[in-house]
Short mmCIF file of C-alpha atoms in Angstrom, two decimals:
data_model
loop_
_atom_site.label_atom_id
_atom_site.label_comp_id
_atom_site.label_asym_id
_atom_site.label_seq_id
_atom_site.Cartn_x
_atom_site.Cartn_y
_atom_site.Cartn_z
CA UNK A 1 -19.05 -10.05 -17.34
CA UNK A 2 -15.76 -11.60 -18.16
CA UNK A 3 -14.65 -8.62 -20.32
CA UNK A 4 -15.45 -6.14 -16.94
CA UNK A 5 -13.67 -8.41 -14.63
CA UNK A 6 -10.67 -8.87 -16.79
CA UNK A 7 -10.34 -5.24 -17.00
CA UNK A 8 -10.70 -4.20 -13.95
CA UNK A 9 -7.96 -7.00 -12.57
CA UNK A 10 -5.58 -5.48 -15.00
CA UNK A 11 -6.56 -1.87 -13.88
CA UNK A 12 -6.31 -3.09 -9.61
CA UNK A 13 -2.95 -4.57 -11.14
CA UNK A 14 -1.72 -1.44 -12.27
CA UNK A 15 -2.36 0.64 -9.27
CA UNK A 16 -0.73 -1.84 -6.99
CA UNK A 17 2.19 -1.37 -9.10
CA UNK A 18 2.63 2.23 -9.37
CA UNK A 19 1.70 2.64 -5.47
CA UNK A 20 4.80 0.43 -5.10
CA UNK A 21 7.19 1.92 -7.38
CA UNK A 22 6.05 5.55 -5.33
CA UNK A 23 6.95 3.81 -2.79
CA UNK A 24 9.93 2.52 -3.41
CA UNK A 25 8.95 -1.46 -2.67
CA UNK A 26 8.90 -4.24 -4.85
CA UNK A 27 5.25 -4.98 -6.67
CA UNK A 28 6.32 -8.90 -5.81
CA UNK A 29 6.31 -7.93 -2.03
CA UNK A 30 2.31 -7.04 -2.00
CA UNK A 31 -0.21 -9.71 -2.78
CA UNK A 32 -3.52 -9.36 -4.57
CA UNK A 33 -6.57 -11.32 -2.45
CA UNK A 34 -9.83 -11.33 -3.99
CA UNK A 35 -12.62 -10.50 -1.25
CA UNK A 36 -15.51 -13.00 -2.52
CA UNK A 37 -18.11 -12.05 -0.54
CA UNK A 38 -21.57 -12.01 -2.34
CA UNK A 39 -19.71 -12.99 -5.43
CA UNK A 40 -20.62 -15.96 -7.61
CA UNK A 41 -18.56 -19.00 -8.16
CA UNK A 42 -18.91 -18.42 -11.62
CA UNK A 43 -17.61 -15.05 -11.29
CA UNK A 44 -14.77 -15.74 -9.39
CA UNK A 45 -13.83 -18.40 -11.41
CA UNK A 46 -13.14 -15.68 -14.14
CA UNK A 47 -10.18 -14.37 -12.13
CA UNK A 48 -9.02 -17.98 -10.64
CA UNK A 49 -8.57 -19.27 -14.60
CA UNK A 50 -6.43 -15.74 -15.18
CA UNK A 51 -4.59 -15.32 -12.96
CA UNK A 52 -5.95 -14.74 -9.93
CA UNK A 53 -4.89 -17.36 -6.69
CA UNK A 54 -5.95 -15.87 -3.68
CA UNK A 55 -9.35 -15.66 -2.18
CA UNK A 56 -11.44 -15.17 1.03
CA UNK A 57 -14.79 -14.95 2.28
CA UNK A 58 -15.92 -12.83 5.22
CA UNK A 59 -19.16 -15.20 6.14
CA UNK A 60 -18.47 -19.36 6.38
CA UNK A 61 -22.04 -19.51 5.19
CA UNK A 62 -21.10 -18.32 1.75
CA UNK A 63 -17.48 -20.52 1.74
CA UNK A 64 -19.82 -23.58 2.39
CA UNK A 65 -21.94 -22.57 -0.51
CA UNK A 66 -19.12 -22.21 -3.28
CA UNK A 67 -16.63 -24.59 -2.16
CA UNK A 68 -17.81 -27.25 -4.63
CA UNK A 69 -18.27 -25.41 -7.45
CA UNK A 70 -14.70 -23.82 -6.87
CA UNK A 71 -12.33 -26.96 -4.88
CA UNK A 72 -10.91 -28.18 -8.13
CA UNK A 73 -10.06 -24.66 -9.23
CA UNK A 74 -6.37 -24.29 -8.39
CA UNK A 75 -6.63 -21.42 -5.45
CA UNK A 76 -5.79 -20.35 -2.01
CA UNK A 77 -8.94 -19.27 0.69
CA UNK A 78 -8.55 -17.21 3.64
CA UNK A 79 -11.03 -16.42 5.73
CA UNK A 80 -11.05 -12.83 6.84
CA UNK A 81 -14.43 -12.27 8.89
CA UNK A 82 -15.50 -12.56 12.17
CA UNK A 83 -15.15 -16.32 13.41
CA UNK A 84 -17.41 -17.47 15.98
CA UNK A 85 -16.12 -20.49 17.58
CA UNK A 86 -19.11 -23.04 16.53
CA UNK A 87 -17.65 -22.37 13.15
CA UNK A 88 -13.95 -23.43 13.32
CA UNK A 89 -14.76 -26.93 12.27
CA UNK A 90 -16.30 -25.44 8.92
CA UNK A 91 -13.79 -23.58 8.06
CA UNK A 92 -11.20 -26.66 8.30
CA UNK A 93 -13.46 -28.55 6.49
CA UNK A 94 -13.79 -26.17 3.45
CA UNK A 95 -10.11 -26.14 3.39
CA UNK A 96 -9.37 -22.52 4.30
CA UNK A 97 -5.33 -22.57 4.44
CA UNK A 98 -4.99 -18.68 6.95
CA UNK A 99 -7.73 -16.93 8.96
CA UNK A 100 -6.87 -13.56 9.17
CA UNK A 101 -9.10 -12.94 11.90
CA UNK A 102 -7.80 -13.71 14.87
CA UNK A 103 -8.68 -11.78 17.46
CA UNK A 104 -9.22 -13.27 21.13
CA UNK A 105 -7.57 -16.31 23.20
CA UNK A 106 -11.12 -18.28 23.16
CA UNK A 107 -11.07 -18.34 19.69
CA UNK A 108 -7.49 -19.55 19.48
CA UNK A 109 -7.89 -22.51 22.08
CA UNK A 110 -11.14 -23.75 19.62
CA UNK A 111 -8.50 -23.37 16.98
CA UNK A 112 -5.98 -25.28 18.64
CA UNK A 113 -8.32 -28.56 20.16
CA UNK A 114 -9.64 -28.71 16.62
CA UNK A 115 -6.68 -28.39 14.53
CA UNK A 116 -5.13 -31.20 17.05
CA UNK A 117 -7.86 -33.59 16.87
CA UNK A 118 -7.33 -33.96 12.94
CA UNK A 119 -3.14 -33.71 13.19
CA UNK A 120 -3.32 -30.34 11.15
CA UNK A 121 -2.07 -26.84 11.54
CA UNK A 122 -3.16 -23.36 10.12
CA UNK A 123 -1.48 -20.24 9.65
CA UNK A 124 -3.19 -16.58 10.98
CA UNK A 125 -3.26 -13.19 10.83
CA UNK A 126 -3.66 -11.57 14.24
CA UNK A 127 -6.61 -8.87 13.59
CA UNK A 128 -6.21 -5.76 15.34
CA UNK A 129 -8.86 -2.85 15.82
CA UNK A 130 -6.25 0.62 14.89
CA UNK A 131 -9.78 2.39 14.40
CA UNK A 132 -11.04 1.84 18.37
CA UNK A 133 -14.45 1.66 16.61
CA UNK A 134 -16.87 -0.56 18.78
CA UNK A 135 -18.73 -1.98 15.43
CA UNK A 136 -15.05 -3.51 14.27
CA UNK A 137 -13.77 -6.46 15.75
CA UNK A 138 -10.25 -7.05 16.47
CA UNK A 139 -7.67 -7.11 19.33
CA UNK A 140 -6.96 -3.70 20.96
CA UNK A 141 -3.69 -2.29 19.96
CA UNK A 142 -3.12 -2.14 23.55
CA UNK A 143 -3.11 -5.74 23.76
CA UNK A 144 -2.01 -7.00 20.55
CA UNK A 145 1.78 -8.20 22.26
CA UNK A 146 -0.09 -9.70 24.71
CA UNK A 147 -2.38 -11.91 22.57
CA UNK A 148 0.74 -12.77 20.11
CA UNK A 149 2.37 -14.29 22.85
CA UNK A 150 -0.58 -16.76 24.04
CA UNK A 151 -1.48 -17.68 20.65
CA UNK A 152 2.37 -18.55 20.06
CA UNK A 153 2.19 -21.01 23.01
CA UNK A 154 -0.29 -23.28 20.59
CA UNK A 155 1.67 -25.05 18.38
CA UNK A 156 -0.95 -25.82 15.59
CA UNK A 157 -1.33 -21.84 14.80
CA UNK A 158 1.43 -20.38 12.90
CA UNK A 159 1.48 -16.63 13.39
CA UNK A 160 2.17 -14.93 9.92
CA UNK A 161 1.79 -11.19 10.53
CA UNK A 162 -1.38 -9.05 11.28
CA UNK A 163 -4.81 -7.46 10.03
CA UNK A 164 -6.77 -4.45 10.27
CA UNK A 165 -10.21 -3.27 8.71
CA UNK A 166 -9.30 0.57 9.17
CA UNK A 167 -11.30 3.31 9.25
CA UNK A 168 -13.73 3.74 6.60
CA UNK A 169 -12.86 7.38 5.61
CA UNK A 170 -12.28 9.47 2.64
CA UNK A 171 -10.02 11.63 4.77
CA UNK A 172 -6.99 9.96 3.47
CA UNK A 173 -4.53 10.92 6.81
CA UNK A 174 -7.30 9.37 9.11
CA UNK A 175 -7.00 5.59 7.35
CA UNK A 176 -3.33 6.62 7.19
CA UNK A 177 -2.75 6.24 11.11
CA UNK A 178 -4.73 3.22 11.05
CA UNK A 179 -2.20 1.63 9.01
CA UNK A 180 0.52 3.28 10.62
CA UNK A 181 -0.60 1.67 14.09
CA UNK A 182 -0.21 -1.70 12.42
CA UNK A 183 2.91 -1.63 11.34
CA UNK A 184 4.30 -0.21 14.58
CA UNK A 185 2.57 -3.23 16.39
CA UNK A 186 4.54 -5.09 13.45
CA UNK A 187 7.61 -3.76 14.35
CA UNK A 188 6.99 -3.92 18.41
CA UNK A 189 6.31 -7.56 17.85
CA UNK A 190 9.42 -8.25 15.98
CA UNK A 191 11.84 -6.49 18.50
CA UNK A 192 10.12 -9.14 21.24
CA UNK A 193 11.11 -11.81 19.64
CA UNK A 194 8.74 -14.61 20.15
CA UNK A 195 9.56 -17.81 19.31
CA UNK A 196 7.62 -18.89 16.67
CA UNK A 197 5.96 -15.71 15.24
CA UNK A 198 7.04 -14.39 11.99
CA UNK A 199 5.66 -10.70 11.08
CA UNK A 200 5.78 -11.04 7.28
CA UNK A 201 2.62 -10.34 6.70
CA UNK A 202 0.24 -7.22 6.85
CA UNK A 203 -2.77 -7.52 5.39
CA UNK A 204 -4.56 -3.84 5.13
CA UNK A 205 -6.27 -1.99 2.26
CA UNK A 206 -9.17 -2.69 0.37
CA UNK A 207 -10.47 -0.94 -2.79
CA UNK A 208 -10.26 2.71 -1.94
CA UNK A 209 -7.34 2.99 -0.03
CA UNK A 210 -4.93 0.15 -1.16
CA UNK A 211 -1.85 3.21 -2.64
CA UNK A 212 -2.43 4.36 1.45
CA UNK A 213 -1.72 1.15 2.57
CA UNK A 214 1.07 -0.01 0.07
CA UNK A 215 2.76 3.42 1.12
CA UNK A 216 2.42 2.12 5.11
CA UNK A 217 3.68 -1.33 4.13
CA UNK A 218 0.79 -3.76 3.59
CA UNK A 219 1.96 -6.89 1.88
CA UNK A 220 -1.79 -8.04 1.37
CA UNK A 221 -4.51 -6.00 0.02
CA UNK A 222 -7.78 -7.17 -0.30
CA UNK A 223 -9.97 -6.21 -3.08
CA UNK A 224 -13.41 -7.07 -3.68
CA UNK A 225 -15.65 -4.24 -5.34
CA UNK A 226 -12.97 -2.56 -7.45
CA UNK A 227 -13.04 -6.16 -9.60
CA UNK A 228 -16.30 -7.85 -9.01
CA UNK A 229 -18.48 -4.27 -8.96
CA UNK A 230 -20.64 -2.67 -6.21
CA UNK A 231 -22.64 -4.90 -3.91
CA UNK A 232 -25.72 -4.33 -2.63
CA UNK A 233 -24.47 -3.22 0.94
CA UNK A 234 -21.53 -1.13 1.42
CA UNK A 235 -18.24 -2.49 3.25
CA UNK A 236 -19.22 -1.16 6.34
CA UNK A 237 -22.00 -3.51 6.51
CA UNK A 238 -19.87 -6.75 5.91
CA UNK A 239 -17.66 -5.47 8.90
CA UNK A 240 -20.27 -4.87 11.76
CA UNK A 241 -20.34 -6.49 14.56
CA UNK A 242 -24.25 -6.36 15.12
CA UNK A 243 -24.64 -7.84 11.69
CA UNK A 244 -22.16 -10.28 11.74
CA UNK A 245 -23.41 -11.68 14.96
CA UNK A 246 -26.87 -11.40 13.46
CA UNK A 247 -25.98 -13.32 10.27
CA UNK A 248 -24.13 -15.90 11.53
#
């Protein structure tokens, strides 16, 4: 098990680096964050002790369940699945340091009453739906200025960039414009000039499309099968809005 996940970070490793260098962009630029979900503690362990410093769990469920066999573990957790509000005190609790799911006002003001209550503040991701599929969550494009600027009026979020699932296609020029759409939001945003929002980050890409989205500018990738092997369910199942709702 060790030997397999080992290998495979070195081989995710190497791909991030020769999508950047086609590129043109610094391998330093893009980060490397370990999707957990339906992982093991033990398992992800193995990459925390070589390397490996950034993780994140798509269900709070499953960050309650490892967090004490992983807290002393030097690591960073995001949280990059859909957040219903009832959950926002977990995912303080379980010391997640960004959600990169942020995708609605109602979640934000939860965010914000919580976060103020215990004198602490937490950086996000603003999620964005490029695909216009009604199983992903995630802010319209449309409307993606619009929510930046109302979540920038709470002053316990700190807006790092933005997220996007992306359509779940083997057609290569299809998950292309989804990534493309991001970073034009990127770039809209930034031209606004909101006090208080940086647009540093873009997490997009996951294990089959991560050279696409180093090529569009992602700065985050997140990688789950491609090191830990297969799951049961494919990725489309994790992103669902029926089953999300349904499992948490």
């Amino acid at each position: 098990m060790k030997e397999d996940i080992l290998h495979n970070l070195k081989d995710i490793s190497r791909r991030i680096q020769n999508a950047c260098e086609k590129a043109g962009r610094n391998p330093e630029e893009v980060k490397l964050l370990l999707a957990t979900k339906t992982v093991s503690a033990e398992r992800i362990k193995i990459a925390l002790e070589n390397g490996q410093t950034l993780i994140a769990e798509n269900k709070v469920q499953e960050l309650k369940e490892k967090y004490e066999d992983l807290k002393n573990t030097p690591h960073e957790s995001h949280f990059i699945g859909h957040l219903q509000t009832n959950k926002v005190k977990d995912i303080l609790k379980y010391d997640v340091t960004c959600v990169q799911s942020l995708d609605r006002l109602e979640l934000a003001e939860k965010l914000h009453q919580r976060l103020s209550a215990e004198n602490k503040t937490l950086e996000v991701l603003l999620q964005v739906n490029t695909s216009n599929e009604e199983s992903k969550f995630g802010v319209s494009p449309n409307d993606a200025i619009e929510l930046t600027r109302k979540v920038s009026e709470f002053s316990t979020l700190k807006i790092k960039g933005l997220m996007t699932i992306g359509l779940f296609s083997a057609e290569t020029e299809k998950v292309r414009s989804c990534f493309k759409i991001l970073k034009n939001i990127q770039q809209d945003i930034i031209r606004e000039n909101i006090p208080g929002v940086e647009m540093k980050e873009l997490s997009m890409g996951m294990s089959g499309d991560l050279e696409t989205a180093i090529e569009e500018g992602a700065t985050i990738v997140r990688v789950g099968t491609a090191v830990f092997g297969a799951r049961i369910y494919p990725d489309s199942y994790y992103w669902d809005e029926g089953n999300n709702n349904k499992e948490e």
